[in-house]
CSV table of C-alpha atoms and ligand atoms in Angstrom, one decimal:
chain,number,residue,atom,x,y,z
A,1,UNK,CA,-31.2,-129.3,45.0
A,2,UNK,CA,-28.8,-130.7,42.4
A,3,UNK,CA,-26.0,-132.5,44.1
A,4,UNK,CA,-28.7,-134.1,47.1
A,5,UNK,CA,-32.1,-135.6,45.1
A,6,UNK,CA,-31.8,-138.9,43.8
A,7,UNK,CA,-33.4,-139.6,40.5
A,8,UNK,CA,-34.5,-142.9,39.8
A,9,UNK,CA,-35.1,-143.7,35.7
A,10,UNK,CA,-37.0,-146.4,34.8
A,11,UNK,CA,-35.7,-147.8,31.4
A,12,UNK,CA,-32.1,-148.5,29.6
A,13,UNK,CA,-33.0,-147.3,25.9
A,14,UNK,CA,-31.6,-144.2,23.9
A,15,UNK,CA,-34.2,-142.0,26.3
A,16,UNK,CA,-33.7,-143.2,29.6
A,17,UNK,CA,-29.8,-143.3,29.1
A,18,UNK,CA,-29.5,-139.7,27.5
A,19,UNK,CA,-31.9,-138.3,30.5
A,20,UNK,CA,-29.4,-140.2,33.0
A,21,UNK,CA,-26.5,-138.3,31.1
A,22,UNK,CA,-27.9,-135.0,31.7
A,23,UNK,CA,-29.3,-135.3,35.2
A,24,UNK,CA,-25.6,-137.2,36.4
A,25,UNK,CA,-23.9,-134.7,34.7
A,26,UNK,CA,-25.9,-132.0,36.7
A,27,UNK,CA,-24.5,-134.1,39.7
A,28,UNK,CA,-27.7,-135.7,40.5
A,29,UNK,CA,-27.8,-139.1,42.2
A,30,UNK,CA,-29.3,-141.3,39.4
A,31,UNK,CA,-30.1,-145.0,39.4
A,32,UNK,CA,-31.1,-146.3,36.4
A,33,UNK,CA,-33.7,-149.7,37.3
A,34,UNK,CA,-34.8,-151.7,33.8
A,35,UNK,CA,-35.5,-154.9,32.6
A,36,UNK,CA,-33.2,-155.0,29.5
A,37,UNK,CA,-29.6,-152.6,29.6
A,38,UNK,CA,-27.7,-152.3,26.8
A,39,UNK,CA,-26.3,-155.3,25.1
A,40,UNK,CA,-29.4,-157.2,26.0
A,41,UNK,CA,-31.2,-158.1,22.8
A,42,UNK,CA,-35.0,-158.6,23.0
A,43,UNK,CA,-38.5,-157.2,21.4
A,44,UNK,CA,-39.4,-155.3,24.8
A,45,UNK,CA,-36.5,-153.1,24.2
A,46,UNK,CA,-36.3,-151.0,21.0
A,47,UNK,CA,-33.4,-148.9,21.3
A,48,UNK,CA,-31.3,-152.0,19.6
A,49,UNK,CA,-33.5,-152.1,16.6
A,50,UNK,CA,-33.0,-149.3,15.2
A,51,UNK,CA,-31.3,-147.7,12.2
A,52,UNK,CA,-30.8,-145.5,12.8
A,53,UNK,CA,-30.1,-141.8,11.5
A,54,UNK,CA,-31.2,-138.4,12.1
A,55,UNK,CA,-34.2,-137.8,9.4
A,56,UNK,CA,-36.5,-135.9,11.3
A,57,UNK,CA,-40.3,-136.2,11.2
A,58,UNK,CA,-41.5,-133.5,12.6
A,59,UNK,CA,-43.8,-131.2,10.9
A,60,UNK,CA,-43.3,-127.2,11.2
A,61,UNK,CA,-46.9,-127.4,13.2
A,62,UNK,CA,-45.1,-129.2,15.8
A,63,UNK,CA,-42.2,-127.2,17.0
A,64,UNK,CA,-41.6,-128.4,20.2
A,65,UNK,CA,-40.4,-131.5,18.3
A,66,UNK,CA,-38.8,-129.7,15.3
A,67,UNK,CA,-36.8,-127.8,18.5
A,68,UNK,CA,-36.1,-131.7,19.9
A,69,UNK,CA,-34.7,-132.3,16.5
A,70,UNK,CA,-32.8,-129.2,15.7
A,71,UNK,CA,-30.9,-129.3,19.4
A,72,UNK,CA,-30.1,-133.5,18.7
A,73,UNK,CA,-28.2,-132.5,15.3
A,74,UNK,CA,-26.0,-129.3,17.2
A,75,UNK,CA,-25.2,-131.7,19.8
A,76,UNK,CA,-23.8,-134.4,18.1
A,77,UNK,CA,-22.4,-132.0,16.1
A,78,UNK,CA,-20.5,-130.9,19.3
A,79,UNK,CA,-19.9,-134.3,20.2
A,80,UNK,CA,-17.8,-135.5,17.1
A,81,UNK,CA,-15.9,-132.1,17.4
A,82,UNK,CA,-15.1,-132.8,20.8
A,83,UNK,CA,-13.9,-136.5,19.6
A,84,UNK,CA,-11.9,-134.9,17.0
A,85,UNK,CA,-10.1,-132.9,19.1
A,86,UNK,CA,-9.3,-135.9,21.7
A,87,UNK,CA,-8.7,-139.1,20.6
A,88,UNK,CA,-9.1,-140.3,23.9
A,89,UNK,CA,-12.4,-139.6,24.5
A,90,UNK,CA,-15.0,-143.2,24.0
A,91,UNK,CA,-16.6,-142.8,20.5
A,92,UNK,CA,-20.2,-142.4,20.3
A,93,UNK,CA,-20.5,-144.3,17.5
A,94,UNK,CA,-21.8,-140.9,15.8
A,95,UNK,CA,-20.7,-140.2,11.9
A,96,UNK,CA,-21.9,-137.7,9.6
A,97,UNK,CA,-22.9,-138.2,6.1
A,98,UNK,CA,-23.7,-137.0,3.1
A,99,UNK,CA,-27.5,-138.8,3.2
A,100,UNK,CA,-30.0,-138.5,0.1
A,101,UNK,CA,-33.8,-138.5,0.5
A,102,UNK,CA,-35.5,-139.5,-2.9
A,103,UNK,CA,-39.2,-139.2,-3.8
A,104,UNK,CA,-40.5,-141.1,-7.1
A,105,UNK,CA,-43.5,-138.4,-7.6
A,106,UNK,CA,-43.6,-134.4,-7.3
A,107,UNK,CA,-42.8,-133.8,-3.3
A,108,UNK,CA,-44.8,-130.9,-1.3
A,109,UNK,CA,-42.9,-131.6,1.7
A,110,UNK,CA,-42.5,-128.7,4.2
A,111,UNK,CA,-38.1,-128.7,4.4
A,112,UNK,CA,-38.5,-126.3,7.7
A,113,UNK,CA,-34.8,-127.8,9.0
A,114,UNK,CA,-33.2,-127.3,5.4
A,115,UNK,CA,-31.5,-123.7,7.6
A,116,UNK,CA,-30.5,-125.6,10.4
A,117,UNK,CA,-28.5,-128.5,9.0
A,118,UNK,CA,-25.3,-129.3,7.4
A,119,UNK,CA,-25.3,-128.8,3.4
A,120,UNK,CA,-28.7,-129.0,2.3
A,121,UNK,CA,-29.2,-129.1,-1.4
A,122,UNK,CA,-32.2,-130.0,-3.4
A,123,UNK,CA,-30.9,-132.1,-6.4
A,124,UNK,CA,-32.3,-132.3,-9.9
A,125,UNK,CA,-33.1,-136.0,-11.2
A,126,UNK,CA,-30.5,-135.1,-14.1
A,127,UNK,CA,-27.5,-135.1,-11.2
A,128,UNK,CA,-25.3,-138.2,-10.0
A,129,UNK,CA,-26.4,-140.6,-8.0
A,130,UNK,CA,-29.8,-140.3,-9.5
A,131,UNK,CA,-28.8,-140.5,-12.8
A,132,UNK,CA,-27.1,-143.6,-12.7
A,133,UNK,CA,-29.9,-144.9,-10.0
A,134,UNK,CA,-32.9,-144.2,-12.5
A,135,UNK,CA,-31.0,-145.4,-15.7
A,136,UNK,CA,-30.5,-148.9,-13.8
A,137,UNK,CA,-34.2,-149.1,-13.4
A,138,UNK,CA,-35.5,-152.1,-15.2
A,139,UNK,CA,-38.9,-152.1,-16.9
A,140,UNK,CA,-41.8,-151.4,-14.8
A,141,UNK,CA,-39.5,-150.3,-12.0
A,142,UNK,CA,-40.3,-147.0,-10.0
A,143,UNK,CA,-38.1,-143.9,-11.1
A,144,UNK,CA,-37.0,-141.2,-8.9
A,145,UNK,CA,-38.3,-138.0,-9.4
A,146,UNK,CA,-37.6,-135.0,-6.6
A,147,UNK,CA,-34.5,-135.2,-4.4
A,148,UNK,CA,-32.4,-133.6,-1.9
A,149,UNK,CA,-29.7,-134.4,0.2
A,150,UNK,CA,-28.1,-133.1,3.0
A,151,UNK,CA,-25.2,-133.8,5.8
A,152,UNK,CA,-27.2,-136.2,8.6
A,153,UNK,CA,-26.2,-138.4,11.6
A,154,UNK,CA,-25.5,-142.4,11.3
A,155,UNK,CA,-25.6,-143.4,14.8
A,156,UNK,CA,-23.8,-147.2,15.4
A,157,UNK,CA,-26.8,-147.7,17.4
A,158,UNK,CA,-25.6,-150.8,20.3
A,159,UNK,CA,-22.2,-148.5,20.4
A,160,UNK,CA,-24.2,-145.2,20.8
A,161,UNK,CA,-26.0,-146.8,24.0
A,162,UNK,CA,-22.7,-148.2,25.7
A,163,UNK,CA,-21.5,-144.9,25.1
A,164,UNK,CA,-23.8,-142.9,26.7
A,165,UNK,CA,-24.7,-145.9,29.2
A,166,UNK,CA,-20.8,-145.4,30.2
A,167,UNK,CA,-21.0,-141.4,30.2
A,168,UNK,CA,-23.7,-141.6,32.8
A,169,UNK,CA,-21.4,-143.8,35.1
A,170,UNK,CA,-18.9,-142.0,35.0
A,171,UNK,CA,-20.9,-139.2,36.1
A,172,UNK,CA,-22.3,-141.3,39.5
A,173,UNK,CA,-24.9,-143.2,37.8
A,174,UNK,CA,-26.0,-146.9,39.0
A,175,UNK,CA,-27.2,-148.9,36.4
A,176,UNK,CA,-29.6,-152.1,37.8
A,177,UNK,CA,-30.9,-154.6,35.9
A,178,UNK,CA,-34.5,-156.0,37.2
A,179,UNK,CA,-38.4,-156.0,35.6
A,180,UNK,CA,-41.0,-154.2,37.3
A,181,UNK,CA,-44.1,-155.3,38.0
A,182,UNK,CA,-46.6,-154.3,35.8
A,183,UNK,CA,-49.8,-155.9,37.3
A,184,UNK,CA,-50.2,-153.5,39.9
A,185,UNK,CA,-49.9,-149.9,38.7
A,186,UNK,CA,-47.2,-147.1,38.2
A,187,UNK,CA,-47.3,-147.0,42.5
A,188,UNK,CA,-46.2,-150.8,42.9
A,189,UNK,CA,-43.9,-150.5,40.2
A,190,UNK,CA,-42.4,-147.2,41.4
A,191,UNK,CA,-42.1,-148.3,45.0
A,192,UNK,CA,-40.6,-151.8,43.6
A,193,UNK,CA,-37.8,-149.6,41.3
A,194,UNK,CA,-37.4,-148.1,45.1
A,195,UNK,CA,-36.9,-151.0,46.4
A,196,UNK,CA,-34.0,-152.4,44.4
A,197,UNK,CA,-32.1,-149.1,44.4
A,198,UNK,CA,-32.3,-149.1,49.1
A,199,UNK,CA,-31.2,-152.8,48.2
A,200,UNK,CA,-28.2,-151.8,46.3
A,201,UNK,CA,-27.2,-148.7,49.1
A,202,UNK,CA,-28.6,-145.8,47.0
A,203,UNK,CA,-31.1,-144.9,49.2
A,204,UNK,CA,-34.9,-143.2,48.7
A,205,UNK,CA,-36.0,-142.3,45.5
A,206,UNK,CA,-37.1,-137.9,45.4
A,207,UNK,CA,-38.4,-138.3,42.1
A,208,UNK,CA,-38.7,-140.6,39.5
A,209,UNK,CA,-38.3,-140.8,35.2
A,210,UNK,CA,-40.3,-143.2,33.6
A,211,UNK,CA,-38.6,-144.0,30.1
A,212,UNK,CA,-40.1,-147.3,30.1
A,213,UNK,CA,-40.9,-147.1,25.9
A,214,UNK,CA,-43.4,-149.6,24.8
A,215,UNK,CA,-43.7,-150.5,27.9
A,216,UNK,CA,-45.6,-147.8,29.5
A,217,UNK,CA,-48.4,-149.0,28.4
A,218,UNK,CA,-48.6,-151.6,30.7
A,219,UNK,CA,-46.6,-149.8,33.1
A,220,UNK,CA,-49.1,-147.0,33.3
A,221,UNK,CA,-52.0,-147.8,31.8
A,222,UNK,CA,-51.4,-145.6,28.8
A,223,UNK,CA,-54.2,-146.5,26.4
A,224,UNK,CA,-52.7,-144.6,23.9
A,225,UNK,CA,-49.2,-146.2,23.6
A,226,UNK,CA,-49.3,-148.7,20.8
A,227,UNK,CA,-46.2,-150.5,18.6
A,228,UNK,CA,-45.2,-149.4,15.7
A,229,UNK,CA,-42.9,-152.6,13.7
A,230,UNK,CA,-40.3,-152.1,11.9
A,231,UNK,CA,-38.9,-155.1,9.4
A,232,UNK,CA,-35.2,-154.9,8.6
A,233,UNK,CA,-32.3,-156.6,7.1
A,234,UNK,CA,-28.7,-156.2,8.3
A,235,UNK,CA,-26.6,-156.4,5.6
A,236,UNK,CA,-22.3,-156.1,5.0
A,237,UNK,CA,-20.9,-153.1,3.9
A,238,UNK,CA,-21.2,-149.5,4.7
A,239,UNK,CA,-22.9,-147.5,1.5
A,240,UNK,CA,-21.6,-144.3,0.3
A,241,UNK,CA,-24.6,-142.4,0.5
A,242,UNK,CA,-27.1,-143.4,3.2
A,243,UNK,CA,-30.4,-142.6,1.8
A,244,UNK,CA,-35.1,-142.9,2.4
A,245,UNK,CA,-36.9,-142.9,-0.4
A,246,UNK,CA,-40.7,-142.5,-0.5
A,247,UNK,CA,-42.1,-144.5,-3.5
A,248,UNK,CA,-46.1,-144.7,-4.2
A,249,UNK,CA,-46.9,-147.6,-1.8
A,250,UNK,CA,-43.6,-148.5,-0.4
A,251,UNK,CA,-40.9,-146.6,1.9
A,252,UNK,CA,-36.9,-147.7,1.9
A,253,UNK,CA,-33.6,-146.3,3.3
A,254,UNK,CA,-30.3,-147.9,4.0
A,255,UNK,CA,-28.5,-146.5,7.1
A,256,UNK,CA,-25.0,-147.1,7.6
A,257,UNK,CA,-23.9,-148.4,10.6
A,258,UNK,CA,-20.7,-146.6,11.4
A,259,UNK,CA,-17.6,-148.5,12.2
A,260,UNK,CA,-19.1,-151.7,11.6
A,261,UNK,CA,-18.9,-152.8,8.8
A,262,UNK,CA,-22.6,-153.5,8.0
A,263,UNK,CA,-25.9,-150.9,6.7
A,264,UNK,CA,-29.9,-151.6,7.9
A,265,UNK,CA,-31.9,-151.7,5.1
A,266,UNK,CA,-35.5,-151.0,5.8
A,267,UNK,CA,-38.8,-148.9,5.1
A,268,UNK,CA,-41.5,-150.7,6.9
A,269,UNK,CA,-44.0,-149.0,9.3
A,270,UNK,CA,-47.0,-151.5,10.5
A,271,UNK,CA,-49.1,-150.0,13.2
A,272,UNK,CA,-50.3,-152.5,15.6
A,273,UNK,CA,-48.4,-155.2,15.1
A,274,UNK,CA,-46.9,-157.0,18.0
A,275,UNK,CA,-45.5,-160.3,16.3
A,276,UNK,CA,-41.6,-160.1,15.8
A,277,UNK,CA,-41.1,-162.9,13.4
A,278,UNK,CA,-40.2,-161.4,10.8
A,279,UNK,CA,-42.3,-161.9,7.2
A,280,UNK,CA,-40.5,-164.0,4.4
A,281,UNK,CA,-42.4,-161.6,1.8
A,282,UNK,CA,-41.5,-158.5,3.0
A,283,UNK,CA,-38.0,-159.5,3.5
A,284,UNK,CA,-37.4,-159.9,-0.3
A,285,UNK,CA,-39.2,-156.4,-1.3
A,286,UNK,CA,-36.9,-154.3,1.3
A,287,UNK,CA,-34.2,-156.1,-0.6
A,288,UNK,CA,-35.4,-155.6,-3.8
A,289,UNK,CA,-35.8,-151.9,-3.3
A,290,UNK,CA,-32.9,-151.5,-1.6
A,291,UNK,CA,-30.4,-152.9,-4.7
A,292,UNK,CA,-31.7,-149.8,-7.2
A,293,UNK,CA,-30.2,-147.7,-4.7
A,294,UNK,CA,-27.0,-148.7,-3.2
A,295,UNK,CA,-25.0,-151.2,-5.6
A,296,UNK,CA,-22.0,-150.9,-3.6
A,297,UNK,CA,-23.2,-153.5,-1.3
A,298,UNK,CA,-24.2,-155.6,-4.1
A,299,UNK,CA,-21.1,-158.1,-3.2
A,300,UNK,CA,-22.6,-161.3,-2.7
A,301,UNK,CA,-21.5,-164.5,-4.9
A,302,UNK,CA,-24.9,-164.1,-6.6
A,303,UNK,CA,-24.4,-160.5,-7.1
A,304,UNK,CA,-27.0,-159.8,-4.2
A,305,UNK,CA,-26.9,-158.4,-0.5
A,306,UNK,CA,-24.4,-160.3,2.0
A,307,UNK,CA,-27.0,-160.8,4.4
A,308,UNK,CA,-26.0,-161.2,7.9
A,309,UNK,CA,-29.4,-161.2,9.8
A,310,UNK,CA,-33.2,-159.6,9.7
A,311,UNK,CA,-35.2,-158.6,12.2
A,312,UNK,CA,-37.9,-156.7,13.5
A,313,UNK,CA,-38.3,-154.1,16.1
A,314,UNK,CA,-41.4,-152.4,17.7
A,315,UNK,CA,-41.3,-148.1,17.8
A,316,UNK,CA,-43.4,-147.0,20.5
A,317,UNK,CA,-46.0,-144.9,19.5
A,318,UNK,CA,-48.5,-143.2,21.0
A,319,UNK,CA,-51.4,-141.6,19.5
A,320,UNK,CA,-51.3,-137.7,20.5
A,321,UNK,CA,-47.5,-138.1,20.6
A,322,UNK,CA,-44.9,-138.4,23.5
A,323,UNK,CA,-46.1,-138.2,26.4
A,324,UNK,CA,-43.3,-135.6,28.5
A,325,UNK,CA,-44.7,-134.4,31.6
A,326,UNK,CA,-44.7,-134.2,35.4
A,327,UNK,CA,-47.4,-136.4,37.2
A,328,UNK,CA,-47.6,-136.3,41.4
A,329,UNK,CA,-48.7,-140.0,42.7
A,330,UNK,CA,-49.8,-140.9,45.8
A,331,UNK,CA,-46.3,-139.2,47.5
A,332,UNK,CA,-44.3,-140.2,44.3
A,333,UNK,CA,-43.6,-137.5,42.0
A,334,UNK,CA,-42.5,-139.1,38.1
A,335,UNK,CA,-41.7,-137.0,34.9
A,336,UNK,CA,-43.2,-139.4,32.1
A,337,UNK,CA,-40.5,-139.3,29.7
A,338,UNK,CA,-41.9,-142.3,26.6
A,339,UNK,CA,-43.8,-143.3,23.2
A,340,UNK,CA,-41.1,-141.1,21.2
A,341,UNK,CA,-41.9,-143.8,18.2
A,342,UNK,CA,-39.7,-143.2,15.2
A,343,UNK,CA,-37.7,-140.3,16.2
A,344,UNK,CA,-36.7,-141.4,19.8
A,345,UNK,CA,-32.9,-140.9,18.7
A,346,UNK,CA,-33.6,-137.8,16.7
A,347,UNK,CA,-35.3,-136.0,19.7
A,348,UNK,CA,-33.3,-137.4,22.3
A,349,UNK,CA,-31.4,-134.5,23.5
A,350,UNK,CA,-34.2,-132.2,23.1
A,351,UNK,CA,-36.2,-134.1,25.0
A,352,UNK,CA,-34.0,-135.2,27.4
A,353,UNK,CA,-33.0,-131.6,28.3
A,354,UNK,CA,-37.0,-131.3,28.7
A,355,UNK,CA,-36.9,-134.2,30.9
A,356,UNK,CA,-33.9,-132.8,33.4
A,357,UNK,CA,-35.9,-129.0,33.4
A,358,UNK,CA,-39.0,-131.3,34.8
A,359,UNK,CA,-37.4,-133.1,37.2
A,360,UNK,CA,-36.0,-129.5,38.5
A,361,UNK,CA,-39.7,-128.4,38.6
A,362,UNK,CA,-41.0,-131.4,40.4
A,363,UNK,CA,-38.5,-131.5,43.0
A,364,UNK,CA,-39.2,-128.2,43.7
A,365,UNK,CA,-42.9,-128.0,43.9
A,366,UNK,CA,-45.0,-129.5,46.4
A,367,UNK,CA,-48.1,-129.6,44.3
A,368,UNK,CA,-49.3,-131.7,41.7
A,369,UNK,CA,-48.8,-130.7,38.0
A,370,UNK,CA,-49.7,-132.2,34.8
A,371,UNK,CA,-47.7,-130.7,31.7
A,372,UNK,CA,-48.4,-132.7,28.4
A,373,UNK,CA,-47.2,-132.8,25.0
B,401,FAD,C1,-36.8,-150.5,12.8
B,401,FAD,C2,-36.6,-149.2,13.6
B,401,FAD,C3,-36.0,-148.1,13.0
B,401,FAD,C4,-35.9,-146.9,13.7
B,401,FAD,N1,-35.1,-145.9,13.2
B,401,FAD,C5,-35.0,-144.7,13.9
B,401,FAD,C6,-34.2,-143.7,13.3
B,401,FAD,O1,-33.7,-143.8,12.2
B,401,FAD,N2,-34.1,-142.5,14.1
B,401,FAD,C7,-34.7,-142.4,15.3
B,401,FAD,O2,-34.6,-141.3,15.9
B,401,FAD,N3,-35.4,-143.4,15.8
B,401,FAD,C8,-35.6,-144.6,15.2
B,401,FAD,N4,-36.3,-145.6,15.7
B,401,FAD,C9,-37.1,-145.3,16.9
B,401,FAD,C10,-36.3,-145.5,18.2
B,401,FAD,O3,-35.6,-146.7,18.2
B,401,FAD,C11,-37.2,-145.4,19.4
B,401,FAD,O4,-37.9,-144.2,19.4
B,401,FAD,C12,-36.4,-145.4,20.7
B,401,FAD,O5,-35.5,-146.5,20.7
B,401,FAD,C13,-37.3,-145.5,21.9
B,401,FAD,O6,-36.4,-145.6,23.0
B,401,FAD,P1,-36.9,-145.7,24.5
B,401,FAD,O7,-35.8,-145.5,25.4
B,401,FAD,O8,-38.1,-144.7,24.7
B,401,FAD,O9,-37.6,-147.2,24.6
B,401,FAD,P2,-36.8,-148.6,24.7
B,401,FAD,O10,-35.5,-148.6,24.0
B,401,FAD,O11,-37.8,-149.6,24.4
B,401,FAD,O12,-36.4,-148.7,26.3
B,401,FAD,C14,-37.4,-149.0,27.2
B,401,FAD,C15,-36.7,-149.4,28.5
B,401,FAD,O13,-37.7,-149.6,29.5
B,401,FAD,C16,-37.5,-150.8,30.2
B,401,FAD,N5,-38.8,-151.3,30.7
B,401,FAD,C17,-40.0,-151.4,30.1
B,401,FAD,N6,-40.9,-152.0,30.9
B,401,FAD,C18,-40.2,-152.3,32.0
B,401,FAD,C19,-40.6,-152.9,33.3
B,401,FAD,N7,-41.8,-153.4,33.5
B,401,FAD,N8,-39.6,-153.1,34.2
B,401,FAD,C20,-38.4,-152.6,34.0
B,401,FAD,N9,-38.0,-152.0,32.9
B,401,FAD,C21,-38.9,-151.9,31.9
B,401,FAD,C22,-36.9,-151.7,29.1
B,401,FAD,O14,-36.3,-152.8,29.6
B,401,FAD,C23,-35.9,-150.7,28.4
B,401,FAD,O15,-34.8,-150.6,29.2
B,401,FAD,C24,-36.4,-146.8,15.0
B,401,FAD,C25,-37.1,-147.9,15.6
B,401,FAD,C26,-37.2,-149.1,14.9
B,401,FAD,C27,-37.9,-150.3,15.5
């Protein structure tokens, strides 16, 4: 089959373009059809929003994700070796750190990945940097109290989706850049994503990803799907130590963005909010939390954050999870590939691989089958 079907994906983010990768790689035929490809800047498209790091979520209940997770970290593992060992391959944008995660009260948290990645440590409060961060709190200021830290992925995040936008071109894959409709069902919109790829010579569609993020819930109807914003400020600088911290009513991190100069500062998680103008207030506490913990990027006149700009961006959740399954549609067969949320660079390779073992399944079977997450 591989070599013959033509897959057609339906989105440009991080999952979209990684399940492109694989499936050209396999030497399918893939066109990818989406409204916003990278570069493109805009609130319907989330990939350019993020951090973003690897920090999984997952929960050892879960281990289909923690697996998503776990297979993510080996592979960019694999990929930075490979860029070390050739210069000339394009540069994912990938870097590994040495990230801390702070918590300013006693943690229970479950560490199931602490086997699986790079130099996991839990630190004692008494040890450098949290030493030196606690000793500059000021009065009334939290105080860190359980740590750890760990080697984790920075991903340059518009650098990481050129990259793998230009890996799946090399392999074969068309990228083209229209909207679906949305008004008329998953059919209309499938048959219109057909439409544009016979337009541009590729030919009939055999099956069909839909990596259409937040946007499957329009798309498809999905009830479930629902946005998850995220407030952050870019700001100059790379820190030392990329780190989250999980205070009593407040989250923060900064994640470096690798190769450019500039960190994301951030924490914010606000279920159900679709506005992306970004709140004044909440601007000034992600800053405020932010300086206890990385002073290196203190180097503004005032002895503040260089701020270059602040934003928002909208995960897409979906309550129950991602949705990752096969679904046979009046003649159209479709592997649902979407509502990843906050982890949809994390588990991309995981699920991605999940996505390409689908589309095997579907194009083999004649019958309808429903496999969800
Ligand atoms: C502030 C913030 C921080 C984050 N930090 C992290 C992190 O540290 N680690 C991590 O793993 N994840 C992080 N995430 C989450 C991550 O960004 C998302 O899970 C991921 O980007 C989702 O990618 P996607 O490809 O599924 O969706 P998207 O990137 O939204 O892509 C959807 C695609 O579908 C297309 N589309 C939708 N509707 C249509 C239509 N009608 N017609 C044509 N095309 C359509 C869009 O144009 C787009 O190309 C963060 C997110 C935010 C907002």
């Amino acid at each position: 089959m591989a070599g013959k079907s033509h897959i057609v994906i339906i989105g440009a983010g991080v999952t979209g373009l990684t399940t492109a990768v694989f499936l050209a790689e396999e030497c399918y035929k893939v066109t990818i059809v989406a409204a916003h490809v990278p570069g493109d800047s805009s609130i319907e498209y989330t990939s350019p929003w993020a951090g973003a790091h690897w920090h999984t979520h997952a929960t050892r209940d879960n281990p289909v994700e923690c697996d998503w997770d776990i297979q993510t970290y080996d592979y960019w593992l694999e990929i930075l070796q490979n860029e070390k060992k050739d210069p000339q391959l394009p540069r994912s944008g990938l870097k590994l750190m040495t990230a801390y995660k702070y918590w300013d009260f006693p943690t229970t948290t479950d560490i199931w990945w602490s086997p699986y990645v790079k130099d996991f440590e839990e630190v004692n409060a008494s040890r450098e940097p949290i030493k030196s961060i606690n000793k500059r709190a000021r009065e009334g200021e939290p105080m860190i109290v359980d740590a750890m830290m760990q080697k984790e992925f920075a991903i340059n995040v518009p650098q990481y989706l050129l990259y793998l936008q230009e890996r799946a071109r090399k392999a074969g894959a068309e990228v083209i850049q229209q909207r679906l409709p949305i008004e008329s069902g998953l059919n209309n919109a499938m048959e219109a994503a057909e439409g544009h790829a016979v337009a541009a010579g590729r030919g009939n569609a055999d099956c069909f990803v839909n990596a259409s993020g937040l946007g499957a819930g329009k798309l498809c109807g999905d009830q479930a799907m629902y946005p998850i914003r995220g407030q952050t400020v870019l700001v100059k600088g790379e820190a030392v130590n990329p780190y989250t911290r999980s205070g009593k009513d407040y989250g923060s991190y900064c994640i470096v963005r690798p190769g450019s100069g500039t960190s994301i500062l951030g924490g914010t998680r606000e279920a159900d909010v679709w506005d992306e103008t970004p709140d004044p207030a909440v601007t000034q506490r992600i800053i405020k939390y932010a300086a206890m913990n990385v002073p290196e990027l203190l180097t503004g006149p005032d002895g503040g954050f260089e701020v270059v700009s602040v934003q928002c961006g909208l995960r897409p959740g979906r309550k129950g999870g991602p949705r990752i399954g096969i679904e046979a549609l009046d003649g159209y067969k479709i592997v649902h590939a979407y509502g990843h949320a906050g982890g949809g660079y994390q588990n991309s390779i995981g699920s991605a691989r999940l996505v390409s073992k689908l589309v095997q399944e579907s194009l083999s079977s004649s019958t309808q089958a429903v496999a969800k997450l």
